[in-house]
Amino acid sequence: MKADRLLSILLLLQTRGRVPASELAARLEVSTRTVYRDVEALSASGVPVYAERGRHGGIALLPGFRTDVTGLTGDEARALFILAAQGAHQALGLDEALGSALRKVMAALPAPHRPAAELTGRRILVDPDRWLGGPRPAADLDELQTAVFTDQRLRIRYRHGGETRLRTYTVDPYGLVAKAGTWYLVADRRGRPQLFRADRVASATVTDAPVRRRPGAELAEVWAQLRRQVEERPAPVRVTARIRRERLDLAVRILGSALTGPPRTADGEHGTPGEYRTDGEDGEYRADVADGAGDGWAILELGYPVLPAVRQLLQFGDSLEVLDPPEARRVLADAAAALGDLYAADRP
């Protein structure tokens, strides 16, 4: 489009100074004649651009002229280039658009800010995924985005956690939220706010009906309300377990979401999240909390939504023992016995 081409010429001239018409033509994939016509259009619109003929000639802006299309400070520019590393743009199909936008911003920045902004993009990386989280199922956000941006109601076929059958809902979306690498649709269903994991949406159809949101409700407010409900939801199954000191670092990493408090040593000392650090190039975790445990064990307090979920602890083998409640010990004993029978049986 001509408008995009004119803006590209303007930004290139601001960044490079004098540029030969042939180079502009090659960069924009147009003829030199088209470049000169574009320069005339810029001049007619009030941009002080001129062309010099000859061996060292080219197209340039009058000295001192800049279009302040950003008004960004140095810190604001750095913040934008950190934003580029968030990873959410790829899921939204905006990676190329973001790259193009940042190139334009870089060209429009005052020269003193450019090195710091470029260095930030190379030195800061944000990875939204947790350690040992495993591959996440892909989420198709196309229809969800369409409903969000066109303010239309959405009909989805959705699978709740722990269920195999699909349910059909008509919802009124507020927006999409990416949390720890997982996308959520925030919407009202029958006038009440609800979270839907995008990777559990089997299909989505944008309806012709306009969205019916509650008056005055905004995405940030509704998300905060739903997040509090999730975080403050009580875990009905409380489990006390002990784990060998040498496995505590791994347990904290894997069981983090189930922990209801900091681990403590067998003699009652408590650790804090700040006492877990990474040492060495391999990123191995060291847990200072257990250093004083005379018997080599640390105590974990855990919470689970349902009793069968305690089978997660089987992965630690004999390095972890559930102390309480007895029902949890029975679940693990039964599961371990079943595994023993399975592997003791002769293969056909």
PDB file of N, CA and C in Angstrom, residues 225-283:
ATOM      1  N   GLN A 225     -11.203 -11.085  39.995  1.00  0.00           N
ATOM      2  CA  GLN A 225     -12.200 -11.783  40.805  1.00  0.00           C
ATOM      3  C   GLN A 225     -12.077 -13.295  40.643  1.00  0.00           C
ATOM      4  N   LEU A 226     -11.956 -13.762  39.413  1.00  0.00           N
ATOM      5  CA  LEU A 226     -11.854 -15.196  39.160  1.00  0.00           C
ATOM      6  C   LEU A 226     -10.543 -15.763  39.692  1.00  0.00           C
ATOM      7  N   ARG A 227      -9.473 -15.003  39.563  1.00  0.00           N
ATOM      8  CA  ARG A 227      -8.183 -15.474  40.067  1.00  0.00           C
ATOM      9  C   ARG A 227      -8.220 -15.637  41.585  1.00  0.00           C
ATOM     10  N   ARG A 228      -8.847 -14.701  42.268  1.00  0.00           N
ATOM     11  CA  ARG A 228      -8.969 -14.832  43.730  1.00  0.00           C
ATOM     12  C   ARG A 228      -9.760 -16.081  44.096  1.00  0.00           C
ATOM     13  N   GLN A 229     -10.799 -16.371  43.344  1.00  0.00           N
ATOM     14  CA  GLN A 229     -11.602 -17.561  43.640  1.00  0.00           C
ATOM     15  C   GLN A 229     -10.773 -18.833  43.504  1.00  0.00           C
ATOM     16  N   VAL A 230      -9.907 -18.869  42.472  1.00  0.00           N
ATOM     17  CA  VAL A 230      -9.067 -20.045  42.267  1.00  0.00           C
ATOM     18  C   VAL A 230      -8.014 -20.149  43.364  1.00  0.00           C
ATOM     19  N   GLU A 231      -7.353 -19.030  43.659  1.00  0.00           N
ATOM     20  CA  GLU A 231      -6.253 -19.063  44.611  1.00  0.00           C
ATOM     21  C   GLU A 231      -6.720 -19.281  46.050  1.00  0.00           C
ATOM     22  N   GLU A 232      -7.933 -18.819  46.365  1.00  0.00           N
ATOM     23  CA  GLU A 232      -8.418 -18.934  47.739  1.00  0.00           C
ATOM     24  C   GLU A 232      -9.302 -20.159  47.945  1.00  0.00           C
ATOM     25  N   ARG A 233      -9.463 -20.972  46.904  1.00  0.00           N
ATOM     26  CA  ARG A 233     -10.285 -22.162  47.027  1.00  0.00           C
ATOM     27  C   ARG A 233      -9.633 -23.145  47.996  1.00  0.00           C
ATOM     28  N   PRO A 234     -10.314 -23.565  49.031  1.00  0.00           N
ATOM     29  CA  PRO A 234      -9.686 -24.462  50.008  1.00  0.00           C
ATOM     30  C   PRO A 234      -9.452 -25.847  49.412  1.00  0.00           C
ATOM     31  N   ALA A 235      -8.337 -26.444  49.813  1.00  0.00           N
ATOM     32  CA  ALA A 235      -8.041 -27.816  49.402  1.00  0.00           C
ATOM     33  C   ALA A 235      -8.592 -28.756  50.465  1.00  0.00           C
ATOM     34  N   PRO A 236      -9.617 -29.549  50.148  1.00  0.00           N
ATOM     35  CA  PRO A 236     -10.272 -30.363  51.180  1.00  0.00           C
ATOM     36  C   PRO A 236      -9.419 -31.491  51.722  1.00  0.00           C
ATOM     37  N   VAL A 237      -8.396 -31.918  50.986  1.00  0.00           N
ATOM     38  CA  VAL A 237      -7.546 -33.020  51.439  1.00  0.00           C
ATOM     39  C   VAL A 237      -6.192 -32.449  51.864  1.00  0.00           C
ATOM     40  N   ARG A 238      -5.915 -32.472  53.149  1.00  0.00           N
ATOM     41  CA  ARG A 238      -4.648 -31.988  53.687  1.00  0.00           C
ATOM     42  C   ARG A 238      -3.733 -33.181  53.953  1.00  0.00           C
ATOM     43  N   VAL A 239      -2.518 -33.098  53.465  1.00  0.00           N
ATOM     44  CA  VAL A 239      -1.584 -34.210  53.558  1.00  0.00           C
ATOM     45  C   VAL A 239      -0.292 -33.727  54.206  1.00  0.00           C
ATOM     46  N   THR A 240       0.197 -34.492  55.162  1.00  0.00           N
ATOM     47  CA  THR A 240       1.522 -34.259  55.746  1.00  0.00           C
ATOM     48  C   THR A 240       2.432 -35.404  55.315  1.00  0.00           C
ATOM     49  N   ALA A 241       3.585 -35.048  54.786  1.00  0.00           N
ATOM     50  CA  ALA A 241       4.520 -36.054  54.293  1.00  0.00           C
ATOM     51  C   ALA A 241       5.929 -35.678  54.701  1.00  0.00           C
ATOM     52  N   ARG A 242       6.800 -36.658  54.721  1.00  0.00           N
ATOM     53  CA  ARG A 242       8.217 -36.380  54.928  1.00  0.00           C
ATOM     54  C   ARG A 242       8.974 -36.849  53.699  1.00  0.00           C
ATOM     55  N   ILE A 243      10.048 -36.124  53.386  1.00  0.00           N
ATOM     56  CA  ILE A 243      10.833 -36.420  52.189  1.00  0.00           C
ATOM     57  C   ILE A 243      12.311 -36.327  52.529  1.00  0.00           C
ATOM     58  N   ARG A 244      13.092 -37.175  51.911  1.00  0.00           N
ATOM     59  CA  ARG A 244      14.530 -37.159  52.165  1.00  0.00           C
ATOM     60  C   ARG A 244      15.135 -35.839  51.701  1.00  0.00           C
ATOM     61  N   ARG A 245      16.121 -35.393  52.447  1.00  0.00           N
ATOM     62  CA  ARG A 245      16.716 -34.085  52.191  1.00  0.00           C
ATOM     63  C   ARG A 245      17.213 -33.948  50.757  1.00  0.00           C
ATOM     64  N   GLU A 246      17.830 -34.995  50.224  1.00  0.00           N
ATOM     65  CA  GLU A 246      18.415 -34.884  48.893  1.00  0.00           C
ATOM     66  C   GLU A 246      17.366 -34.785  47.787  1.00  0.00           C
ATOM     67  N   ARG A 247      16.105 -35.081  48.106  1.00  0.00           N
ATOM     68  CA  ARG A 247      15.045 -34.957  47.099  1.00  0.00           C
ATOM     69  C   ARG A 247      14.157 -33.738  47.325  1.00  0.00           C
ATOM     70  N   LEU A 248      14.448 -32.956  48.352  1.00  0.00           N
ATOM     71  CA  LEU A 248      13.581 -31.830  48.686  1.00  0.00           C
ATOM     72  C   LEU A 248      13.554 -30.776  47.588  1.00  0.00           C
ATOM     73  N   ASP A 249      14.723 -30.508  46.999  1.00  0.00           N
ATOM     74  CA  ASP A 249      14.751 -29.490  45.948  1.00  0.00           C
ATOM     75  C   ASP A 249      13.841 -29.862  44.786  1.00  0.00           C
ATOM     76  N   LEU A 250      13.900 -31.141  44.383  1.00  0.00           N
ATOM     77  CA  LEU A 250      13.049 -31.602  43.281  1.00  0.00           C
ATOM     78  C   LEU A 250      11.579 -31.566  43.673  1.00  0.00           C
ATOM     79  N   ALA A 251      11.279 -31.929  44.916  1.00  0.00           N
ATOM     80  CA  ALA A 251       9.887 -31.937  45.375  1.00  0.00           C
ATOM     81  C   ALA A 251       9.298 -30.535  45.355  1.00  0.00           C
ATOM     82  N   VAL A 252      10.068 -29.558  45.796  1.00  0.00           N
ATOM     83  CA  VAL A 252       9.576 -28.176  45.792  1.00  0.00           C
ATOM     84  C   VAL A 252       9.274 -27.724  44.373  1.00  0.00           C
ATOM     85  N   ARG A 253      10.121 -28.158  43.443  1.00  0.00           N
ATOM     86  CA  ARG A 253       9.935 -27.761  42.053  1.00  0.00           C
ATOM     87  C   ARG A 253       8.679 -28.399  41.457  1.00  0.00           C
ATOM     88  N   ILE A 254       8.467 -29.671  41.743  1.00  0.00           N
ATOM     89  CA  ILE A 254       7.360 -30.404  41.127  1.00  0.00           C
ATOM     90  C   ILE A 254       6.041 -30.167  41.857  1.00  0.00           C
ATOM     91  N   LEU A 255       6.104 -30.094  43.183  1.00  0.00           N
ATOM     92  CA  LEU A 255       4.877 -30.020  43.985  1.00  0.00           C
ATOM     93  C   LEU A 255       4.522 -28.598  44.384  1.00  0.00           C
ATOM     94  N   GLY A 256       5.154 -27.630  43.759  1.00  0.00           N
ATOM     95  CA  GLY A 256       4.959 -26.246  44.184  1.00  0.00           C
ATOM     96  C   GLY A 256       3.514 -25.822  44.333  1.00  0.00           C
ATOM     97  N   SER A 257       2.657 -26.175  43.377  1.00  0.00           N
ATOM     98  CA  SER A 257       1.265 -25.742  43.428  1.00  0.00           C
ATOM     99  C   SER A 257       0.472 -26.452  44.510  1.00  0.00           C
ATOM    100  N   ALA A 258       0.965 -27.623  44.979  1.00  0.00           N
ATOM    101  CA  ALA A 258       0.253 -28.363  46.021  1.00  0.00           C
ATOM    102  C   ALA A 258       0.723 -28.001  47.420  1.00  0.00           C
ATOM    103  N   LEU A 259       1.878 -27.368  47.535  1.00  0.00           N
ATOM    104  CA  LEU A 259       2.397 -27.002  48.847  1.00  0.00           C
ATOM    105  C   LEU A 259       1.525 -25.929  49.484  1.00  0.00           C
ATOM    106  N   THR A 260       1.155 -26.132  50.740  1.00  0.00           N
ATOM    107  CA  THR A 260       0.333 -25.148  51.449  1.00  0.00           C
ATOM    108  C   THR A 260       1.164 -24.287  52.390  1.00  0.00           C
ATOM    109  N   GLY A 261       2.442 -24.536  52.463  1.00  0.00           N
ATOM    110  CA  GLY A 261       3.337 -23.750  53.299  1.00  0.00           C
ATOM    111  C   GLY A 261       4.763 -24.139  53.012  1.00  0.00           C
ATOM    112  N   PRO A 262       5.733 -23.400  53.582  1.00  0.00           N
ATOM    113  CA  PRO A 262       7.137 -23.727  53.347  1.00  0.00           C
ATOM    114  C   PRO A 262       7.510 -25.044  54.006  1.00  0.00           C
ATOM    115  N   PRO A 263       8.411 -25.813  53.418  1.00  0.00           N
ATOM    116  CA  PRO A 263       8.857 -27.056  54.060  1.00  0.00           C
ATOM    117  C   PRO A 263       9.509 -26.744  55.400  1.00  0.00           C
ATOM    118  N   ARG A 264       9.496 -27.711  56.289  1.00  0.00           N
ATOM    119  CA  ARG A 264      10.174 -27.557  57.573  1.00  0.00           C
ATOM    120  C   ARG A 264      10.992 -28.814  57.845  1.00  0.00           C
ATOM    121  N   THR A 265      12.020 -28.644  58.630  1.00  0.00           N
ATOM    122  CA  THR A 265      12.871 -29.769  58.962  1.00  0.00           C
ATOM    123  C   THR A 265      12.208 -30.608  60.037  1.00  0.00           C
ATOM    124  N   ALA A 266      12.757 -31.763  60.249  1.00  0.00           N
ATOM    125  CA  ALA A 266      12.168 -32.672  61.218  1.00  0.00           C
ATOM    126  C   ALA A 266      12.176 -32.097  62.618  1.00  0.00           C
ATOM    127  N   ASP A 267      13.084 -31.133  62.914  1.00  0.00           N
ATOM    128  CA  ASP A 267      13.104 -30.539  64.239  1.00  0.00           C
ATOM    129  C   ASP A 267      12.273 -29.271  64.316  1.00  0.00           C
ATOM    130  N   GLY A 268      11.485 -28.997  63.275  1.00  0.00           N
ATOM    131  CA  GLY A 268      10.519 -27.910  63.354  1.00  0.00           C
ATOM    132  C   GLY A 268      10.941 -26.609  62.722  1.00  0.00           C
ATOM    133  N   GLU A 269      12.161 -26.494  62.176  1.00  0.00           N
ATOM    134  CA  GLU A 269      12.576 -25.249  61.546  1.00  0.00           C
ATOM    135  C   GLU A 269      11.847 -25.084  60.213  1.00  0.00           C
ATOM    136  N   HIS A 270      11.478 -23.833  59.914  1.00  0.00           N
ATOM    137  CA  HIS A 270      10.778 -23.543  58.663  1.00  0.00           C
ATOM    138  C   HIS A 270      11.726 -22.910  57.667  1.00  0.00           C
ATOM    139  N   GLY A 271      11.518 -23.260  56.422  1.00  0.00           N
ATOM    140  CA  GLY A 271      12.226 -22.595  55.342  1.00  0.00           C
ATOM    141  C   GLY A 271      11.346 -21.558  54.698  1.00  0.00           C
ATOM    142  N   THR A 272      11.928 -20.718  53.897  1.00  0.00           N
ATOM    143  CA  THR A 272      11.171 -19.712  53.162  1.00  0.00           C
ATOM    144  C   THR A 272      11.503 -19.847  51.694  1.00  0.00           C
ATOM    145  N   PRO A 273      10.615 -19.335  50.815  1.00  0.00           N
ATOM    146  CA  PRO A 273      10.904 -19.441  49.379  1.00  0.00           C
ATOM    147  C   PRO A 273      12.255 -18.856  49.013  1.00  0.00           C
ATOM    148  N   GLY A 274      12.708 -17.824  49.760  1.00  0.00           N
ATOM    149  CA  GLY A 274      13.980 -17.212  49.438  1.00  0.00           C
ATOM    150  C   GLY A 274      15.168 -18.122  49.699  1.00  0.00           C
ATOM    151  N   GLU A 275      14.966 -19.210  50.454  1.00  0.00           N
ATOM    152  CA  GLU A 275      16.061 -20.096  50.765  1.00  0.00           C
ATOM    153  C   GLU A 275      16.286 -21.140  49.681  1.00  0.00           C
ATOM    154  N   TYR A 276      15.504 -21.098  48.629  1.00  0.00           N
ATOM    155  CA  TYR A 276      15.720 -22.000  47.508  1.00  0.00           C
ATOM    156  C   TYR A 276      16.434 -21.213  46.418  1.00  0.00           C
ATOM    157  N   ARG A 277      17.546 -21.708  45.973  1.00  0.00           N
ATOM    158  CA  ARG A 277      18.330 -20.980  44.988  1.00  0.00           C
ATOM    159  C   ARG A 277      18.876 -21.968  43.963  1.00  0.00           C
ATOM    160  N   THR A 278      19.379 -21.452  42.875  1.00  0.00           N
ATOM    161  CA  THR A 278      20.018 -22.318  41.889  1.00  0.00           C
ATOM    162  C   THR A 278      21.519 -22.111  41.963  1.00  0.00           C
ATOM    163  N   ASP A 279      22.260 -23.192  41.940  1.00  0.00           N
ATOM    164  CA  ASP A 279      23.713 -23.143  41.974  1.00  0.00           C
ATOM    165  C   ASP A 279      24.247 -23.878  40.763  1.00  0.00           C
ATOM    166  N   GLY A 280      25.306 -23.359  40.199  1.00  0.00           N
ATOM    167  CA  GLY A 280      25.974 -24.085  39.129  1.00  0.00           C
ATOM    168  C   GLY A 280      25.339 -23.852  37.778  1.00  0.00           C
ATOM    169  N   GLU A 281      26.064 -24.221  36.740  1.00  0.00           N
ATOM    170  CA  GLU A 281      25.614 -23.972  35.386  1.00  0.00           C
ATOM    171  C   GLU A 281      24.452 -24.862  34.989  1.00  0.00           C
ATOM    172  N   ASP A 282      24.261 -25.986  35.701  1.00  0.00           N
ATOM    173  CA  ASP A 282      23.185 -26.888  35.316  1.00  0.00           C
ATOM    174  C   ASP A 282      21.844 -26.457  35.872  1.00  0.00           C
ATOM    175  N   GLY A 283      21.807 -25.382  36.686  1.00  0.00           N
ATOM    176  CA  GLY A 283      20.547 -24.888  37.213  1.00  0.00           C
ATOM    177  C   GLY A 283      19.960 -25.759  38.300  1.00  0.00           C
TER     178      GLY A 283
END
